[in-house]
Amino acid sequence: MAKAVQGDGVELARARYGLLAVVSSNLAIAVVALVGVWRLDGDKAVVVGVLTAAFTAVSTMTTAYLGIKAVSNTARSIALDENRRRRETEAGTAVPAQAPVDVL
């Protein structure tokens, strides 16, 4: 049981620091974009380009983090479920599979 608690602590730390890294990166991108827009003194074509690039970078970073986190959580839940089924089978407490029922 101690291993499960330790694993949960590691997962919690990964989630916190991953989110912190994404949020701080997004803030850095936003600050650089705002400074760039401020320094361009109204050249609308370049301002649009800078803001578009910043928006793309922020959305890509956030989407990548959320996608990786979702896949990681799914893989972890599958592994935990597989371990639970293996233990039940080894202990002989697995529920036998039911025969398929014909549907009219």
mmCIF file of C-alpha atoms in Angstrom:
data_model
loop_
_atom_site.group_PDB
_atom_site.id
_atom_site.type_symbol
_atom_site.label_atom_id
_atom_site.label_comp_id
_atom_site.label_asym_id
_atom_site.label_seq_id
_atom_site.Cartn_x
_atom_site.Cartn_y
_atom_site.Cartn_z
ATOM 1 C CA MET A 1 0.000 0.000 0.000
ATOM 2 C CA ALA A 2 2.923 2.361 0.642
ATOM 3 C CA LYS A 3 3.999 2.084 -2.986
ATOM 4 C CA ALA A 4 0.581 3.245 -4.193
ATOM 5 C CA VAL A 5 0.686 6.281 -1.913
ATOM 6 C CA GLN A 6 4.228 7.111 -3.017
ATOM 7 C CA GLY A 7 3.202 6.725 -6.690
ATOM 8 C CA ASP A 8 0.271 9.078 -6.157
ATOM 9 C CA GLY A 9 2.630 11.650 -4.642
ATOM 10 C CA VAL A 10 4.914 11.418 -7.651
ATOM 11 C CA GLU A 11 1.976 11.799 -10.037
ATOM 12 C CA LEU A 12 0.720 14.805 -8.077
ATOM 13 C CA ALA A 13 4.151 16.439 -8.200
ATOM 14 C CA ARG A 14 4.409 15.776 -11.954
ATOM 15 C CA ALA A 15 0.999 17.318 -12.535
ATOM 16 C CA ARG A 16 1.769 20.396 -10.436
ATOM 17 C CA TYR A 17 5.199 21.076 -11.905
ATOM 18 C CA GLY A 18 4.031 20.315 -15.437
ATOM 19 C CA LEU A 19 1.187 22.783 -15.084
ATOM 20 C CA LEU A 20 3.559 25.329 -13.537
ATOM 21 C CA ALA A 21 5.934 24.939 -16.491
ATOM 22 C CA VAL A 22 3.122 25.418 -19.021
ATOM 23 C CA VAL A 23 1.646 28.440 -17.242
ATOM 24 C CA SER A 24 5.044 30.124 -16.815
ATOM 25 C CA SER A 25 5.932 29.455 -20.461
ATOM 26 C CA ASN A 26 2.610 30.901 -21.600
ATOM 27 C CA LEU A 27 3.172 33.989 -19.452
ATOM 28 C CA ALA A 28 6.678 34.428 -20.894
ATOM 29 C CA ILE A 29 5.305 34.166 -24.439
ATOM 30 C CA ALA A 30 2.587 36.714 -23.630
ATOM 31 C CA VAL A 31 5.097 39.157 -22.110
ATOM 32 C CA VAL A 32 7.430 38.884 -25.107
ATOM 33 C CA ALA A 33 4.502 39.384 -27.491
ATOM 34 C CA LEU A 34 3.270 42.454 -25.595
ATOM 35 C CA VAL A 35 6.748 43.977 -25.483
ATOM 36 C CA GLY A 36 7.127 43.266 -29.200
ATOM 37 C CA VAL A 37 3.797 44.912 -30.010
ATOM 38 C CA TRP A 38 4.666 47.898 -27.825
ATOM 39 C CA ARG A 39 8.077 48.351 -29.513
ATOM 40 C CA LEU A 40 6.662 48.120 -33.069
ATOM 41 C CA ASP A 41 4.845 51.470 -32.733
ATOM 42 C CA GLY A 42 1.710 50.576 -34.688
ATOM 43 C CA ASP A 43 2.974 48.664 -37.734
ATOM 44 C CA LYS A 44 -0.256 46.695 -38.040
ATOM 45 C CA ALA A 45 1.015 43.979 -40.368
ATOM 46 C CA VAL A 46 3.877 43.067 -38.062
ATOM 47 C CA VAL A 47 1.701 43.365 -34.931
ATOM 48 C CA VAL A 48 -0.770 40.876 -36.393
ATOM 49 C CA GLY A 49 2.082 38.503 -37.171
ATOM 50 C CA VAL A 50 3.528 38.758 -33.660
ATOM 51 C CA LEU A 51 0.149 38.222 -31.996
ATOM 52 C CA THR A 52 -0.670 35.297 -34.292
ATOM 53 C CA ALA A 53 2.648 33.621 -33.518
ATOM 54 C CA ALA A 54 2.158 34.171 -29.778
ATOM 55 C CA PHE A 55 -1.368 32.761 -29.852
ATOM 56 C CA THR A 56 -0.172 29.740 -31.815
ATOM 57 C CA ALA A 57 2.681 29.088 -29.385
ATOM 58 C CA VAL A 58 0.431 29.372 -26.320
ATOM 59 C CA SER A 59 -2.305 27.157 -27.738
ATOM 60 C CA THR A 60 0.181 24.542 -28.957
ATOM 61 C CA MET A 61 1.962 24.388 -25.611
ATOM 62 C CA THR A 62 -1.274 24.092 -23.653
ATOM 63 C CA THR A 63 -2.789 21.501 -25.991
ATOM 64 C CA ALA A 64 0.370 19.394 -25.917
ATOM 65 C CA TYR A 65 0.430 19.399 -22.106
ATOM 66 C CA LEU A 66 -3.239 18.473 -21.815
ATOM 67 C CA GLY A 67 -2.916 15.749 -24.460
ATOM 68 C CA ILE A 68 0.135 14.193 -22.845
ATOM 69 C CA LYS A 69 -1.525 14.338 -19.424
ATOM 70 C CA ALA A 70 -4.705 12.692 -20.730
ATOM 71 C CA VAL A 71 -2.777 9.851 -22.375
ATOM 72 C CA SER A 72 -0.674 9.379 -19.242
ATOM 73 C CA ASN A 73 -3.765 9.187 -17.028
ATOM 74 C CA THR A 74 -5.439 6.718 -19.393
ATOM 75 C CA ALA A 75 -2.362 4.475 -19.528
ATOM 76 C CA ARG A 76 -2.057 4.568 -15.743
ATOM 77 C CA SER A 77 -5.697 3.604 -15.206
ATOM 78 C CA ILE A 78 -5.370 0.734 -17.703
ATOM 79 C CA ALA A 79 -2.242 -0.534 -15.947
ATOM 80 C CA LEU A 80 -3.894 -0.331 -12.520
ATOM 81 C CA ASP A 81 -6.982 -2.153 -13.805
ATOM 82 C CA GLU A 82 -4.805 -4.862 -15.368
ATOM 83 C CA ASN A 83 -2.923 -5.320 -12.084
ATOM 84 C CA ARG A 84 -6.198 -5.604 -10.188
ATOM 85 C CA ARG A 85 -7.511 -8.235 -12.617
ATOM 86 C CA ARG A 86 -4.250 -10.202 -12.424
ATOM 87 C CA ARG A 87 -4.385 -10.253 -8.611
ATOM 88 C CA GLU A 88 -8.014 -11.390 -8.668
ATOM 89 C CA THR A 89 -7.181 -14.169 -11.108
ATOM 90 C CA GLU A 90 -4.204 -15.324 -9.034
ATOM 91 C CA ALA A 91 -6.280 -15.295 -5.871
ATOM 92 C CA GLY A 92 -9.055 -17.278 -7.576
ATOM 93 C CA THR A 93 -11.677 -14.639 -6.878
ATOM 94 C CA ALA A 94 -12.242 -13.620 -10.475
ATOM 95 C CA VAL A 95 -15.852 -13.579 -11.575
ATOM 96 C CA PRO A 96 -16.386 -16.199 -14.303
ATOM 97 C CA ALA A 97 -17.376 -14.861 -17.688
ATOM 98 C CA GLN A 98 -21.034 -15.250 -18.553
ATOM 99 C CA ALA A 99 -22.159 -17.042 -21.673
ATOM 100 C CA PRO A 100 -23.547 -14.751 -24.381
ATOM 101 C CA VAL A 101 -27.327 -14.392 -24.373
ATOM 102 C CA ASP A 102 -29.247 -14.723 -27.636
ATOM 103 C CA VAL A 103 -31.282 -11.635 -28.393
ATOM 104 C CA LEU A 104 -34.427 -12.055 -30.456
#
